[in-house]
XYZ file of C-alpha atoms in Angstrom:
553
model
C -33.134 68.733 102.276
C -35.995 66.251 102.364
C -35.664 63.556 105.027
C -37.216 61.069 102.627
C -34.702 61.168 99.841
C -30.997 61.677 99.530
C -31.031 64.678 97.243
C -27.255 64.502 97.030
C -26.876 67.712 95.082
C -23.172 67.723 95.615
C -22.610 71.157 94.197
C -19.765 69.674 92.241
C -18.691 67.339 95.049
C -18.338 63.623 94.379
C -20.640 61.040 95.955
C -17.929 59.667 98.198
C -17.274 63.100 99.689
C -20.954 63.545 100.445
C -21.292 60.209 102.200
C -18.171 60.851 104.247
C -19.623 64.159 105.319
C -22.910 62.566 106.341
C -21.069 60.168 108.618
C -18.465 62.573 110.001
C -17.895 62.010 113.681
C -19.955 58.834 113.772
C -17.497 56.309 112.427
C -14.935 55.587 115.078
C -11.490 54.452 114.042
C -10.575 50.847 114.837
C -8.767 50.468 118.097
C -7.802 47.945 120.733
C -10.557 45.413 121.190
C -12.219 46.394 117.920
C -11.712 46.962 114.237
C -10.987 44.376 111.600
C -8.841 41.358 112.260
C -5.848 41.486 109.955
C -3.759 38.348 109.694
C -0.428 38.043 107.963
C 0.802 35.647 105.330
C -2.679 34.373 104.478
C -3.025 31.768 101.772
C -4.890 33.080 98.734
C -6.913 30.789 96.467
C -5.754 30.176 92.911
C -6.575 28.017 89.940
C -9.072 27.917 87.079
C -12.119 28.759 89.231
C -10.551 31.638 91.195
C -11.187 35.275 90.259
C -8.160 37.465 91.023
C -9.238 41.077 91.401
C -7.298 44.163 92.384
C -8.906 46.997 94.347
C -7.550 50.491 94.917
C -7.820 51.064 98.657
C -6.868 49.270 101.867
C -9.242 47.512 104.273
C -10.404 49.535 107.249
C -13.852 48.297 108.293
C -15.452 45.827 105.847
C -18.862 45.986 107.477
C -22.189 47.233 106.056
C -22.854 50.895 106.935
C -19.265 51.316 108.131
C -17.252 50.522 104.999
C -14.807 53.350 104.328
C -12.589 52.203 101.462
C -12.805 50.457 98.119
C -11.435 47.322 99.763
C -14.167 47.430 102.397
C -16.892 47.828 99.802
C -15.530 44.994 97.652
C -15.616 42.612 100.609
C -19.087 43.704 101.726
C -20.458 43.367 98.178
C -19.987 39.591 98.223
C -20.150 38.619 101.882
C -23.346 40.455 102.873
C -26.803 40.571 101.328
C -29.578 43.124 101.260
C -33.302 42.492 101.329
C -33.449 42.958 97.551
C -31.073 42.181 94.711
C -30.538 44.835 92.021
C -30.318 43.842 88.369
C -27.991 45.547 85.877
C -30.352 48.518 85.543
C -31.005 48.905 89.261
C -34.441 47.272 89.326
C -35.018 45.240 92.513
C -35.666 41.510 92.731
C -35.773 39.014 95.595
C -32.722 38.337 97.760
C -33.027 38.046 101.542
C -36.648 39.056 101.032
C -38.386 36.450 98.900
C -41.460 38.627 98.307
C -43.007 41.988 99.188
C -46.159 44.031 98.707
C -47.395 47.534 99.392
C -50.679 48.666 100.932
C -53.398 50.408 98.961
C -52.415 53.802 100.391
C -48.773 53.041 99.411
C -47.523 53.836 102.921
C -46.985 50.345 104.342
C -44.688 47.719 102.852
C -44.726 44.066 103.851
C -41.646 41.909 103.231
C -41.171 38.173 103.721
C -37.683 36.965 104.672
C -36.511 33.900 102.737
C -36.484 31.021 105.263
C -33.443 29.558 103.483
C -31.309 32.636 104.194
C -28.769 32.193 106.982
C -25.748 33.910 108.456
C -22.392 32.152 108.221
C -22.730 30.842 111.780
C -26.005 29.160 110.829
C -28.331 31.682 112.467
C -31.421 32.228 110.286
C -31.836 35.706 108.834
C -34.751 37.456 110.547
C -36.807 40.624 110.287
C -34.912 41.844 113.355
C -31.764 42.059 111.207
C -33.500 44.482 108.859
C -34.971 46.429 111.768
C -31.510 46.846 113.312
C -29.809 47.828 110.039
C -32.410 50.386 108.985
C -32.338 51.864 112.489
C -28.562 52.213 112.378
C -28.743 53.748 108.901
C -31.103 56.347 110.327
C -28.804 56.942 113.299
C -25.896 57.525 110.926
C -27.909 59.924 108.777
C -27.370 57.787 105.700
C -28.848 59.019 102.427
C -29.804 62.414 103.754
C -32.107 61.070 106.466
C -34.056 58.712 104.185
C -33.918 55.779 106.619
C -34.572 57.856 109.724
C -38.056 58.690 108.425
C -39.123 55.019 108.287
C -40.807 52.964 110.982
C -39.717 49.317 110.945
C -41.574 46.538 112.767
C -41.135 42.800 113.105
C -44.326 41.104 111.933
C -46.317 38.513 113.833
C -45.506 35.610 111.522
C -42.030 34.178 111.003
C -39.989 36.223 108.566
C -42.520 39.061 108.365
C -41.165 42.604 108.170
C -43.312 45.757 108.102
C -41.920 49.116 106.932
C -44.064 52.243 107.207
C -43.268 55.510 105.431
C -44.782 58.988 105.823
C -45.292 59.266 102.057
C -45.372 56.826 99.123
C -41.865 55.605 98.316
C -41.664 53.822 94.990
C -37.890 53.611 95.367
C -37.935 51.740 98.692
C -37.359 48.213 97.284
C -34.419 49.457 95.187
C -33.010 51.527 98.045
C -33.107 48.435 100.249
C -30.937 46.744 97.618
C -28.137 49.190 98.503
C -28.358 48.441 102.245
C -26.725 45.095 103.176
C -27.977 43.828 106.516
C -26.068 43.506 109.770
C -26.727 40.565 112.137
C -29.024 41.511 114.993
C -27.852 38.532 117.060
C -24.373 40.085 117.161
C -25.061 43.832 117.245
C -28.515 44.347 118.745
C -28.446 46.885 121.566
C -25.263 48.584 120.326
C -25.141 52.123 118.984
C -23.549 53.130 115.708
C -20.597 54.544 117.635
C -20.020 51.295 119.490
C -20.318 48.725 116.706
C -16.921 49.277 115.001
C -15.193 48.627 118.345
C -16.964 45.372 119.167
C -15.209 42.017 118.939
C -18.031 40.852 116.651
C -16.925 43.440 114.105
C -13.398 42.069 113.967
C -14.097 39.548 111.206
C -16.695 39.776 108.404
C -19.529 37.336 109.067
C -22.324 37.768 106.609
C -25.135 36.270 104.576
C -23.610 36.592 101.120
C -22.702 33.876 98.630
C -19.037 34.162 99.660
C -17.324 34.054 103.053
C -13.984 35.551 104.067
C -11.499 32.798 104.902
C -8.451 35.038 105.183
C -7.868 38.780 105.483
C -4.725 40.899 105.702
C -3.819 44.497 105.025
C -2.912 43.596 101.443
C -5.297 40.817 100.419
C -8.422 38.832 101.211
C -9.437 35.265 100.386
C -13.113 34.553 99.740
C -14.708 31.144 99.254
C -18.123 30.472 97.746
C -20.669 29.121 100.202
C -22.636 25.951 99.506
C -25.980 27.251 100.854
C -26.781 29.609 97.981
C -30.192 31.193 97.513
C -32.401 30.787 94.443
C -31.119 33.930 92.735
C -27.533 32.753 93.095
C -28.374 29.410 91.544
C -29.939 31.144 88.559
C -26.787 33.237 88.047
C -24.609 30.145 88.203
C -26.817 28.354 85.731
C -26.854 31.184 83.203
C -26.206 30.014 79.647
C -22.739 30.724 78.274
C -21.419 30.124 74.778
C -18.029 29.131 76.162
C -18.516 25.579 77.406
C -14.964 25.529 78.737
C -15.542 28.556 80.977
C -15.828 28.081 84.740
C -17.987 29.768 87.330
C -16.248 31.608 90.173
C -15.737 29.389 93.213
C -13.245 31.627 95.014
C -12.033 35.215 94.933
C -8.542 36.505 95.651
C -8.769 40.232 96.370
C -5.552 42.244 96.228
C -5.507 45.689 97.838
C -3.325 48.586 96.648
C -2.698 51.813 98.514
C -2.335 53.895 95.345
C -3.451 53.753 91.712
C 0.219 53.520 90.732
C 0.664 50.298 92.699
C -2.522 48.897 91.161
C -1.393 49.764 87.639
C 1.949 48.091 88.245
C 0.162 44.897 89.263
C -2.108 45.106 86.223
C 0.843 45.473 83.891
C 2.210 42.159 85.170
C -0.926 40.412 83.805
C -1.553 38.714 87.157
C -5.070 40.051 87.688
C -8.389 39.136 86.094
C -9.934 42.477 87.020
C -8.993 45.819 88.559
C -11.397 48.378 90.013
C -10.936 51.837 91.495
C -8.999 53.643 88.766
C -10.122 56.885 87.210
C -11.058 57.076 83.541
C -7.646 58.229 82.332
C -5.659 55.517 84.096
C -8.130 52.811 83.102
C -8.055 53.870 79.461
C -4.257 53.889 79.361
C -4.013 50.502 81.068
C -6.550 48.905 78.717
C -4.497 50.073 75.745
C -1.744 47.631 76.705
C -3.675 44.742 78.274
C -7.274 43.686 78.703
C -10.356 45.823 78.164
C -12.176 48.610 79.948
C -15.773 48.164 81.096
C -17.452 51.443 81.923
C -19.816 50.722 84.776
C -22.897 52.882 84.927
C -22.860 55.714 87.458
C -25.830 57.265 89.244
C -24.196 60.732 89.254
C -25.548 63.173 86.669
C -23.262 65.963 85.464
C -24.748 69.023 83.783
C -25.243 72.769 83.892
C -28.058 74.216 85.995
C -29.818 77.320 84.694
C -31.204 79.894 87.134
C -34.886 80.282 86.237
C -36.017 82.599 89.005
C -38.083 85.675 88.050
C -36.017 88.353 86.381
C -33.143 86.087 85.378
C -31.698 86.307 81.894
C -32.389 82.782 80.614
C -36.052 82.268 81.471
C -37.071 82.212 77.798
C -37.004 78.529 76.694
C -35.651 79.411 73.235
C -32.504 80.836 74.813
C -31.814 77.586 76.616
C -32.340 75.664 73.391
C -29.800 77.927 71.721
C -27.200 77.553 74.455
C -27.644 73.774 74.508
C -27.155 73.637 70.735
C -23.654 75.052 71.173
C -22.501 72.564 73.804
C -20.274 69.622 72.894
C -20.694 66.937 75.592
C -18.570 64.570 73.521
C -15.552 66.774 74.240
C -16.064 66.079 77.948
C -16.709 62.349 77.633
C -13.734 61.888 75.307
C -11.468 63.561 77.880
C -12.986 62.307 81.141
C -15.226 59.381 80.294
C -18.844 58.815 81.189
C -21.945 58.521 79.040
C -23.281 61.482 77.100
C -26.941 62.112 77.942
C -29.810 64.434 77.111
C -31.816 63.866 80.319
C -30.800 63.316 83.978
C -31.451 59.543 83.891
C -28.662 57.074 83.148
C -28.952 55.164 79.841
C -28.216 52.011 81.865
C -31.119 52.560 84.261
C -34.318 50.533 84.055
C -36.086 53.910 83.980
C -34.280 55.431 81.003
C -36.459 56.464 78.067
C -35.408 57.534 74.601
C -36.134 61.178 73.852
C -35.387 63.288 70.758
C -31.698 64.014 70.203
C -30.924 67.718 70.704
C -30.271 69.781 67.615
C -26.708 71.105 67.611
C -24.971 73.879 65.739
C -24.740 77.650 65.459
C -27.447 77.948 62.775
C -30.020 76.393 65.078
C -28.784 78.497 68.013
C -29.152 81.666 65.943
C -32.724 80.737 65.042
C -33.612 80.234 68.706
C -32.032 83.477 69.881
C -33.851 85.463 67.231
C -37.127 83.819 68.220
C -36.499 85.075 71.773
C -36.248 88.647 70.389
C -32.492 88.849 70.838
C -30.448 90.562 68.151
C -26.881 90.196 67.011
C -25.106 93.573 66.862
C -21.417 94.337 66.435
C -20.341 90.803 67.259
C -22.447 90.278 70.402
C -26.022 89.473 71.274
C -28.327 92.015 72.915
C -31.574 91.109 74.644
C -35.128 92.235 73.915
C -34.496 95.384 75.978
C -31.456 96.199 73.816
C -29.065 95.446 76.669
C -25.799 93.606 76.030
C -25.869 90.095 77.431
C -23.137 88.604 79.647
C -23.237 85.310 81.522
C -21.352 83.631 84.362
C -20.878 79.901 84.946
C -20.010 78.979 88.508
C -17.832 75.985 89.342
C -15.440 74.768 91.984
C -11.683 75.381 91.500
C -10.095 73.537 88.588
C -7.092 72.112 90.517
C -9.390 70.056 92.750
C -12.288 69.572 90.308
C -10.809 69.557 86.787
C -13.776 67.756 85.197
C -16.318 70.313 86.388
C -14.059 73.171 85.343
C -13.724 71.536 81.923
C -17.515 71.495 81.532
C -17.678 75.185 82.426
C -14.805 76.138 80.137
C -16.148 74.193 77.145
C -19.518 75.909 77.474
C -17.953 79.350 77.969
C -15.681 78.946 74.945
C -18.591 77.929 72.722
C -20.854 80.715 73.889
C -18.124 83.361 73.704
C -17.377 82.338 70.121
C -21.089 82.703 69.348
C -21.207 86.241 70.695
C -22.490 85.682 74.230
C -19.751 86.907 76.603
C -19.425 84.206 79.255
C -17.052 84.089 82.209
C -16.127 81.034 84.254
C -16.060 81.878 87.956
C -14.304 79.400 90.253
C -15.482 79.545 93.852
C -14.729 77.669 97.057
C -17.454 75.301 98.197
C -18.914 77.553 100.888
C -19.193 80.579 98.607
C -20.580 78.494 95.769
C -23.254 76.975 97.994
C -24.229 80.417 99.248
C -24.550 81.770 95.708
C -26.692 78.829 94.645
C -28.883 78.972 97.760
C -29.601 82.678 97.266
C -30.107 82.425 93.507
C -27.202 84.784 92.785
C -26.018 83.085 89.596
C -26.752 82.583 85.899
C -25.509 79.019 85.416
C -23.632 76.493 87.523
C -21.978 73.149 86.883
C -23.398 70.496 89.150
C -23.266 66.803 89.937
C -26.374 65.150 91.281
C -26.767 61.580 92.466
C -30.253 60.768 91.186
C -30.151 57.418 92.961
C -30.125 53.817 91.861
C -33.900 54.258 91.434
C -34.151 57.615 89.618
C -36.072 60.282 91.520
C -35.966 63.763 90.007
C -38.348 65.482 92.418
C -35.513 66.567 94.763
C -33.902 68.243 91.767
C -36.908 69.861 90.076
C -39.888 69.693 92.448
C -41.441 72.859 93.868
C -40.916 71.923 97.528
C -37.254 71.180 96.798
C -36.650 74.910 96.224
C -36.948 75.394 99.982
C -34.847 72.338 100.826
C -32.010 73.451 98.546
C -32.154 70.664 95.977
C -33.998 72.560 93.261
C -31.350 75.180 92.627
C -32.834 76.242 89.282
C -35.781 77.673 91.268
C -38.568 76.414 89.019
C -42.013 75.812 90.603
C -44.700 74.441 88.296
C -47.789 72.417 89.190
C -47.702 70.546 85.895
C -44.130 69.413 86.440
C -44.834 68.523 90.076
C -47.655 66.251 88.935
C -45.310 64.383 86.583
C -42.585 64.109 89.217
C -44.951 62.873 91.918
C -46.567 60.322 89.611
C -43.122 58.876 88.905
C -42.588 58.480 92.670
C -45.713 56.406 93.280
C -45.384 52.663 93.928
C -46.633 50.809 90.856
C -45.641 48.049 88.472
C -42.300 48.505 86.759
C -44.103 49.020 83.445
C -46.254 51.821 84.862
C -43.272 53.414 86.554
C -41.326 53.324 83.273
C -44.160 55.218 81.571
C -44.340 57.791 84.349
C -40.579 58.384 84.357
C -40.570 58.601 80.553
C -43.045 61.487 80.798
C -40.682 63.295 83.186
C -37.772 62.780 80.794
C -39.736 64.136 77.846
C -40.487 67.249 79.893
C -36.823 67.665 80.830
C -35.717 67.298 77.207
C -38.295 69.806 75.980
C -37.756 72.515 78.599
C -34.020 72.426 79.328
C -34.030 73.578 82.921
C -30.799 71.629 83.066
C -28.311 71.410 80.210
C -27.262 67.737 80.373
C -23.678 66.666 79.762
C -23.104 63.097 80.988
C -23.305 60.520 83.727
C -19.932 60.147 85.444
C -17.772 57.128 84.713
C -17.043 54.212 87.019
C -14.218 52.072 85.653
C -13.418 48.372 85.625
C -10.517 46.665 83.861
C -11.004 43.053 82.771
C -8.438 40.587 81.445
C -9.181 38.380 78.403
C -9.693 35.398 80.709
C -12.710 37.031 82.375
C -16.025 36.988 80.484
C -19.648 37.649 81.324
C -18.910 41.125 82.662
C -21.351 43.717 81.367
C -21.980 47.367 82.248
C -24.301 47.728 85.219
C -25.538 50.618 87.273
C -23.549 51.122 90.494
C -23.252 53.787 93.154
C -19.743 52.611 94.046
C -17.567 50.770 91.490
C -16.528 47.989 93.880
C -20.142 46.879 94.215
C -19.957 45.460 90.687
C -18.955 42.262 92.494
C -22.632 41.760 93.317
C -22.756 40.195 89.835
C -19.730 37.910 90.224
C -21.731 34.669 90.085
C -22.577 35.442 86.463
C -18.895 35.965 85.585
C -17.056 33.206 83.743
C -13.357 32.327 83.740
C -12.019 30.949 80.485
C -9.636 28.016 80.540
C -6.007 29.144 80.393
């Protein structure tokens, strides 16, 4: 796996499982003298300018890099800032860093810290904060070693930060937007193992537009700070058609141990929003009260085709035929998400429109015949007159029902068409071994392509050796497209480069796309201004809370 990019080919494992695995053994449990400070009987804000939001999950360590639960992430999302601020499509803009540039060789980035940015205790934000945080992220192995490969220096002038990379990283500004900073004046000199136990970690103390004024095991009270940065002021001043609507001055977060407890609270109509439910629960709850907002996910769900020499589906016409028989809408209607034809989210800044796939058995028949296959006695035989049979690998249905559903829908369609197809459920270790050795025909997979889409770890030639490119394709022409899309450039030029990659993907079908996974948010009628946005974790939708509006009751 490349140390410069979190490939995050989960092999049907969810993003949260992957991140937990990366940090296994490094995140110490809170103990005496450390951990979060949980009060009791705290007073929660209320009134026309207070957002009341429910979160599935209990607070454990609401600290950047160490957040473990939905509650932790919700608190961090509004009380800490990153160097950059991501817009709804994941494109980076200024936040703690007011400006940045990249050298001509695209290996050195220079950032300028906003002199107006300060921690809650009044300490100015400095380049040392970024240096500490990126170093800790590398120590923790975050994002597959991405941060460990960087060299971070404090510049000579005030607020100057220098980041050096061993190769051009177009996604660095966006990746920094997912990495809220820790205060160097509190944690400098401490290791990742030590930080959760320090007294300074007992209470959130950040740079964000909100501060924690009360925290218990069941709730948190957040108050908006008065020293907002320029981007915050723009969000507050956004035009709204509802002149009676109020901006959010305070947040009352309610924490629930189980989805059932959260749904019970939602049914009482006491919450403005609820996050952390799966698609089924969110859909059912929205049928009785409020509405469901499907946040954009960075996790692509599809079927990988083994394209190594001698495999059965190397002819592109065969893949066109198989794709024509798939029904992604059956999956999205049962499990949510957004149907796609390429591995880039429709909500991403980098998404490009490509031709819609042709569906149907007539088109599939035409493609199979063009590949010299023939239909005899109810089944298809290949060009060598051998009967064809396929296998789709997936993890066990009891634990991964959505992936099994993808495999079973495809198998049912292909069996009905005359291509005998078996679904083979394997444990994770066996599945990974089969994929690594190329001993498979097709496999259901989930891949986190990142908040800034990078498809090289999924399709690039070098990624065959690192384990990301499980389809096994190695083509210079494709590598050129993938590498061009990874080069630092203007957003317009990067959009063009990524569009070329997506056109290639749509035309060649190395992957049979199904959807991007769903991330769910329930909103009450009182809450407006909430729009779908691309998130890696659903609780981080609160990064946009200053643009929310609360209607008069």
